[in-house]
PDB file of C-alpha atoms in Angstrom:
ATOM      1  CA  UNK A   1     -21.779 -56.377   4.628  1.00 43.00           C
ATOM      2  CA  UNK A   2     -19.092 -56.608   2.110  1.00 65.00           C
ATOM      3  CA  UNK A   3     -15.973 -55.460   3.546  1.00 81.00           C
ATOM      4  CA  UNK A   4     -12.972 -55.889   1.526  1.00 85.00           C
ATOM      5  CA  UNK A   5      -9.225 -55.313   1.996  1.00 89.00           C
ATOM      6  CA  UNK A   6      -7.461 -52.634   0.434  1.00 87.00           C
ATOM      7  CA  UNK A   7      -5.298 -55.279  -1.825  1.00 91.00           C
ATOM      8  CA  UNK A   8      -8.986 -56.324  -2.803  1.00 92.00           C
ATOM      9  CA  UNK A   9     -10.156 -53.297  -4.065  1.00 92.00           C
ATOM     10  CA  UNK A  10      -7.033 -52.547  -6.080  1.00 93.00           C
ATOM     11  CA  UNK A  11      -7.231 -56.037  -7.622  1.00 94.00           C
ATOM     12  CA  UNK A  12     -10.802 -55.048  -8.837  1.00 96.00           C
ATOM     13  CA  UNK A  13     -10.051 -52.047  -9.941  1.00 96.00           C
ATOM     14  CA  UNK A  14      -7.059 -53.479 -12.000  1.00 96.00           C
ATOM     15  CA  UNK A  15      -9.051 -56.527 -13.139  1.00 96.00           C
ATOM     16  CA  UNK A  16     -12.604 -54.160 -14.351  1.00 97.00           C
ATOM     17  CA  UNK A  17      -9.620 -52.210 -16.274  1.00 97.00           C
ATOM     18  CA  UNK A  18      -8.249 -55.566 -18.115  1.00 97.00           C
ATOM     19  CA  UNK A  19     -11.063 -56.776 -18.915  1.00 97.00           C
ATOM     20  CA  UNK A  20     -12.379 -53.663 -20.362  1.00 95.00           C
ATOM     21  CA  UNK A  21      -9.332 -53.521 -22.589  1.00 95.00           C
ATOM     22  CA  UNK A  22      -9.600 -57.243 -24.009  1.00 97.00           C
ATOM     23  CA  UNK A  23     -13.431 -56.828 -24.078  1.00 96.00           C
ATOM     24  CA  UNK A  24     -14.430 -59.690 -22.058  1.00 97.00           C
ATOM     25  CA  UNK A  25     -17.720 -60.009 -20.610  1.00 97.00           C
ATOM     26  CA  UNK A  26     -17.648 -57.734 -17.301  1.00 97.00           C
ATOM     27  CA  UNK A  27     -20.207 -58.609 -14.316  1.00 95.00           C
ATOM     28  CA  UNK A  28     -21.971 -55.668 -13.045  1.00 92.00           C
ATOM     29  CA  UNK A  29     -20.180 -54.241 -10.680  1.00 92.00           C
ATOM     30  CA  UNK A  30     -16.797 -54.739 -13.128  1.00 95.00           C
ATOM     31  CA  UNK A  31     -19.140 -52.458 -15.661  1.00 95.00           C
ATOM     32  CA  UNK A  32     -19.701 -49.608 -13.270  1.00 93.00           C
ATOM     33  CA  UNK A  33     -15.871 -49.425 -12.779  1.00 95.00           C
ATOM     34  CA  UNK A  34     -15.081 -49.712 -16.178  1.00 96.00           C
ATOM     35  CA  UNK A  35     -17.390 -46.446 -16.648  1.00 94.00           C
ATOM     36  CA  UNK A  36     -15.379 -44.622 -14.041  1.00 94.00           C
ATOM     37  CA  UNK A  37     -12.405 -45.694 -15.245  1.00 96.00           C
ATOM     38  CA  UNK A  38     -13.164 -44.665 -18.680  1.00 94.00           C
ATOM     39  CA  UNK A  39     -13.363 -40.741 -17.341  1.00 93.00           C
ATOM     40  CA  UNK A  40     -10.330 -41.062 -15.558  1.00 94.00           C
ATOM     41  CA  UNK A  41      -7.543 -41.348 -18.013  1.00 95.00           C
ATOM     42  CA  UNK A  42      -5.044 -40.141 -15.270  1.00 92.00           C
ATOM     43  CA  UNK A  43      -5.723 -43.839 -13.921  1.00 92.00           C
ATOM     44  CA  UNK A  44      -5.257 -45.889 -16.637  1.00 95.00           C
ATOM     45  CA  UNK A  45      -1.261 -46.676 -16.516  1.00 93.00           C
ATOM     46  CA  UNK A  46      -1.955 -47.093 -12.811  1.00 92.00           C
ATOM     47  CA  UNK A  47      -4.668 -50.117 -13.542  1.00 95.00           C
ATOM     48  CA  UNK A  48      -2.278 -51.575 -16.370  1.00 96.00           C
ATOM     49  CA  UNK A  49       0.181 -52.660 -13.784  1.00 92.00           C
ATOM     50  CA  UNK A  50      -1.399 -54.506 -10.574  1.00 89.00           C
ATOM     51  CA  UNK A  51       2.135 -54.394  -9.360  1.00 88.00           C
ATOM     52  CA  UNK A  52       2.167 -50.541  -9.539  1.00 86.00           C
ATOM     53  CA  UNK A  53      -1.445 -50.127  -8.211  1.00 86.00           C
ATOM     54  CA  UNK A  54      -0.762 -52.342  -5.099  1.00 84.00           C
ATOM     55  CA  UNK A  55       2.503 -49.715  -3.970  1.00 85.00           C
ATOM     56  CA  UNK A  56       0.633 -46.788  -4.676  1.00 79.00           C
ATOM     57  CA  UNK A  57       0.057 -44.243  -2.252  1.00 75.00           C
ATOM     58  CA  UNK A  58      -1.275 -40.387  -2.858  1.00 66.00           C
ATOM     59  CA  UNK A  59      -0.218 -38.703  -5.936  1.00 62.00           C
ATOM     60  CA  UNK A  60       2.290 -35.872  -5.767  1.00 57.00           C
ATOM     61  CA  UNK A  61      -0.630 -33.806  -6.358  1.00 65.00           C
ATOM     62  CA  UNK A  62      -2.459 -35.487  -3.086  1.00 64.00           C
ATOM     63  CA  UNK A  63      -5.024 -37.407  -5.075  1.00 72.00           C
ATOM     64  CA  UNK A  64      -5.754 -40.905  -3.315  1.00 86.00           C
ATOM     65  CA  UNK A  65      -6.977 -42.791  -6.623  1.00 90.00           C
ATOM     66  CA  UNK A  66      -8.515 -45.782  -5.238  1.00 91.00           C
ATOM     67  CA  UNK A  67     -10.101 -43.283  -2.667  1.00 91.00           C
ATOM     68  CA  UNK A  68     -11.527 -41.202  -5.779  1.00 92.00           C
ATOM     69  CA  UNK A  69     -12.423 -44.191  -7.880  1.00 95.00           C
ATOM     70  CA  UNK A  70     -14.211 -46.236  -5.284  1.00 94.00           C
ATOM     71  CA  UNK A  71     -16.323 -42.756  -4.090  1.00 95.00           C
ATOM     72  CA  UNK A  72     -17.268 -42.722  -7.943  1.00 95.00           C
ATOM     73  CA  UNK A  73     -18.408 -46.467  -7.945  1.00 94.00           C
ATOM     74  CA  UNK A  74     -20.267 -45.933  -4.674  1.00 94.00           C
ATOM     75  CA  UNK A  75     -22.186 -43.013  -6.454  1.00 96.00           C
ATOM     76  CA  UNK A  76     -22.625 -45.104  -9.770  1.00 93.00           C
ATOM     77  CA  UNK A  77     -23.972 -47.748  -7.413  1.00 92.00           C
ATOM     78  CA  UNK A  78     -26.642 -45.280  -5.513  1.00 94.00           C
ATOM     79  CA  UNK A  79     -28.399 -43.903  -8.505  1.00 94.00           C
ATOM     80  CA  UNK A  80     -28.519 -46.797 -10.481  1.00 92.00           C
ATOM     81  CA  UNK A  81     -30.821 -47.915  -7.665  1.00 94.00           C
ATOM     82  CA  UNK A  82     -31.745 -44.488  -6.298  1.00 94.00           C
ATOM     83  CA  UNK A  83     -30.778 -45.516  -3.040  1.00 92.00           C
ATOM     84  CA  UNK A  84     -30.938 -43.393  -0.274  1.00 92.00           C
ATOM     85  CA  UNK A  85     -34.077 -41.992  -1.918  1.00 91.00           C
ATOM     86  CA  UNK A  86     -33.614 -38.795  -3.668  1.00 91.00           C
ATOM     87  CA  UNK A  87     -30.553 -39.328  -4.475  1.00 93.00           C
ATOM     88  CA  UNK A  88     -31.122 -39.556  -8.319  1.00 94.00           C
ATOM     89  CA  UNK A  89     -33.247 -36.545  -8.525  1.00 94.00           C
ATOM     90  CA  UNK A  90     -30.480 -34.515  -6.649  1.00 94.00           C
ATOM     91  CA  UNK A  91     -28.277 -35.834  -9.388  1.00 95.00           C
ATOM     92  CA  UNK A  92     -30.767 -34.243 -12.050  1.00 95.00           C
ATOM     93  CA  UNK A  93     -31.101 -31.233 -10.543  1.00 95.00           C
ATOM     94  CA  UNK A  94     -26.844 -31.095 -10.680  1.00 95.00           C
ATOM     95  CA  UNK A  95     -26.659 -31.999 -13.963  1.00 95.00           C
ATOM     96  CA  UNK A  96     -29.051 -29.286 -15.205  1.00 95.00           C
ATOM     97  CA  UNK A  97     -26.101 -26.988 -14.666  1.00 94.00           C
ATOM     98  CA  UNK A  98     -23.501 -28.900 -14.275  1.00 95.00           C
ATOM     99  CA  UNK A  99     -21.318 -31.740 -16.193  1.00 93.00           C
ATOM    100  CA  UNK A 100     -22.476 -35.212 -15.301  1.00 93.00           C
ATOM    101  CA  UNK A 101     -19.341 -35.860 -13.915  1.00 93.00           C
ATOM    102  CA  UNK A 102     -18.923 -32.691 -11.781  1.00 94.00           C
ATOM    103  CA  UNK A 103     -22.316 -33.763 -10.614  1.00 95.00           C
ATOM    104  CA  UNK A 104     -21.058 -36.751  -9.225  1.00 94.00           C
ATOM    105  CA  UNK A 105     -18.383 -34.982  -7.392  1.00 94.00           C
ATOM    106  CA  UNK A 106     -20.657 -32.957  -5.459  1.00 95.00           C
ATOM    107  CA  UNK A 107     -22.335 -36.251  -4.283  1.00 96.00           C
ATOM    108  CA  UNK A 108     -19.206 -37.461  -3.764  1.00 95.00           C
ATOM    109  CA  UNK A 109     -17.938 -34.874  -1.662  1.00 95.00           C
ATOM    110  CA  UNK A 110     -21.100 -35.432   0.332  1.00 96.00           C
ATOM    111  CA  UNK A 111     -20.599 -39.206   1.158  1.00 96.00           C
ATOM    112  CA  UNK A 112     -16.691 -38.835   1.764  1.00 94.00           C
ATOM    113  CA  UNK A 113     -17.659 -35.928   4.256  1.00 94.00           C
ATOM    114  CA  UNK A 114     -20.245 -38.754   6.161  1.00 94.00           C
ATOM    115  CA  UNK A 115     -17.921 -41.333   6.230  1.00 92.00           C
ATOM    116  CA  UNK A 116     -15.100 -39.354   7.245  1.00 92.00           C
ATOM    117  CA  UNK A 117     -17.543 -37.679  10.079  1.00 93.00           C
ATOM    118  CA  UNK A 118     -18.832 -41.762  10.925  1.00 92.00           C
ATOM    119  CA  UNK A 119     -15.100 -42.256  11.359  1.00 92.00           C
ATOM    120  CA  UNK A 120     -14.226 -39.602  13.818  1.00 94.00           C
ATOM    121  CA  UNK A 121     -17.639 -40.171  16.111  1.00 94.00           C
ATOM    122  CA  UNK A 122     -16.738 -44.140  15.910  1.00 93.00           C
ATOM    123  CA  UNK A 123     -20.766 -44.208  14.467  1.00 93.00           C
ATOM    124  CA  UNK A 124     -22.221 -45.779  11.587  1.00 91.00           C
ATOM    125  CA  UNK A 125     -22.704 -43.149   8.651  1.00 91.00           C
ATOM    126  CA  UNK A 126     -25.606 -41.369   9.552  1.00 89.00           C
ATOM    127  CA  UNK A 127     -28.606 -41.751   6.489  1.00 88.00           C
ATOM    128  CA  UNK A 128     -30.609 -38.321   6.974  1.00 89.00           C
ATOM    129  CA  UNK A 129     -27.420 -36.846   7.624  1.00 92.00           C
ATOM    130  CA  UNK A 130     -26.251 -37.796   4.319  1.00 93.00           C
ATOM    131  CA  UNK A 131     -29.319 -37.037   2.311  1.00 90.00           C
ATOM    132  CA  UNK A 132     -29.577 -33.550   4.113  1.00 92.00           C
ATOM    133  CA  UNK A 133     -26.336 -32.738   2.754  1.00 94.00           C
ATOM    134  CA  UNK A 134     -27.590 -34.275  -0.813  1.00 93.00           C
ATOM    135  CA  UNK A 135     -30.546 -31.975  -0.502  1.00 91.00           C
ATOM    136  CA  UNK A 136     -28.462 -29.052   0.053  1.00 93.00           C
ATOM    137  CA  UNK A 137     -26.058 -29.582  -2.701  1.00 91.00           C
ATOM    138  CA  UNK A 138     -29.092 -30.124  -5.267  1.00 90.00           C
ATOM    139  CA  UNK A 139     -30.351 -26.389  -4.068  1.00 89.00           C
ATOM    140  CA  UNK A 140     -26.858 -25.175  -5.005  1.00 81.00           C
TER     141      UNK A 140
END
């Protein structure tokens, strides 16, 4: 499993976002994060500086941008192969009354909650746990 360092992750985030803006070829992981970065405008003078993006803590406002952007890519990365199963239906069913993009912050808000729950029993995240609470956000 792929398990990188938080300087890592800020270094891909900031190179997907330079690349993007001298449109060079981007593999395809670089291209998912250049989609979320596109919707996140908020983040773009943070990507432009590596320098600034490796200090950076919460916002003022208590955002956690890496935190936000690597939830998004995570999503991204689950429908394009509708992995767990389900996942990209639940999706539909969100975005037939919802914004794609609020869509994906219902998932979102699904997988941090796992994770965060994995962290506190010392457990790996739990699948059915996770697509339960999918399930239930798709019924609204």
């Amino acid at each position: 499993m792929f398990n990188p360092t938080r300087e890592q992750v800020r270094h891909f985030f900031c190179a997907a976002r330079r690349k993007q803006r001298e449109r060079l070829p981007l593999e395809a992981a670089e291209a998912l994060a250049a989609a979320v970065i596109d919707i996140h405008p908020e983040y773009h003078a943070l990507l432009d500086s590596p320098e600034l993006a490796l200090a950076a803590g919460t916002t003022a406002d208590g955002a956690a941008p890496f935190l936000h952007l690597s939830l998004h890519l995570a999503i991204a990365e689950q429908l394009s192969i509708d992995q767990p199963p389900g996942i990209r239906a639940a999706h539909a069913t969100l975005c037939a009354r919802l914004d794609p993009h609020t869509a994906e912050h219902r998932l979102m808000d699904c997988l941090a909650e796992i994770v965060w729950q994995a962290g506190q029993d010392g457990t790996a995240p739990d699948g059915e746990r996770y697509l339960d609470a999918i399930r239930r956000c798709a019924r609204g």
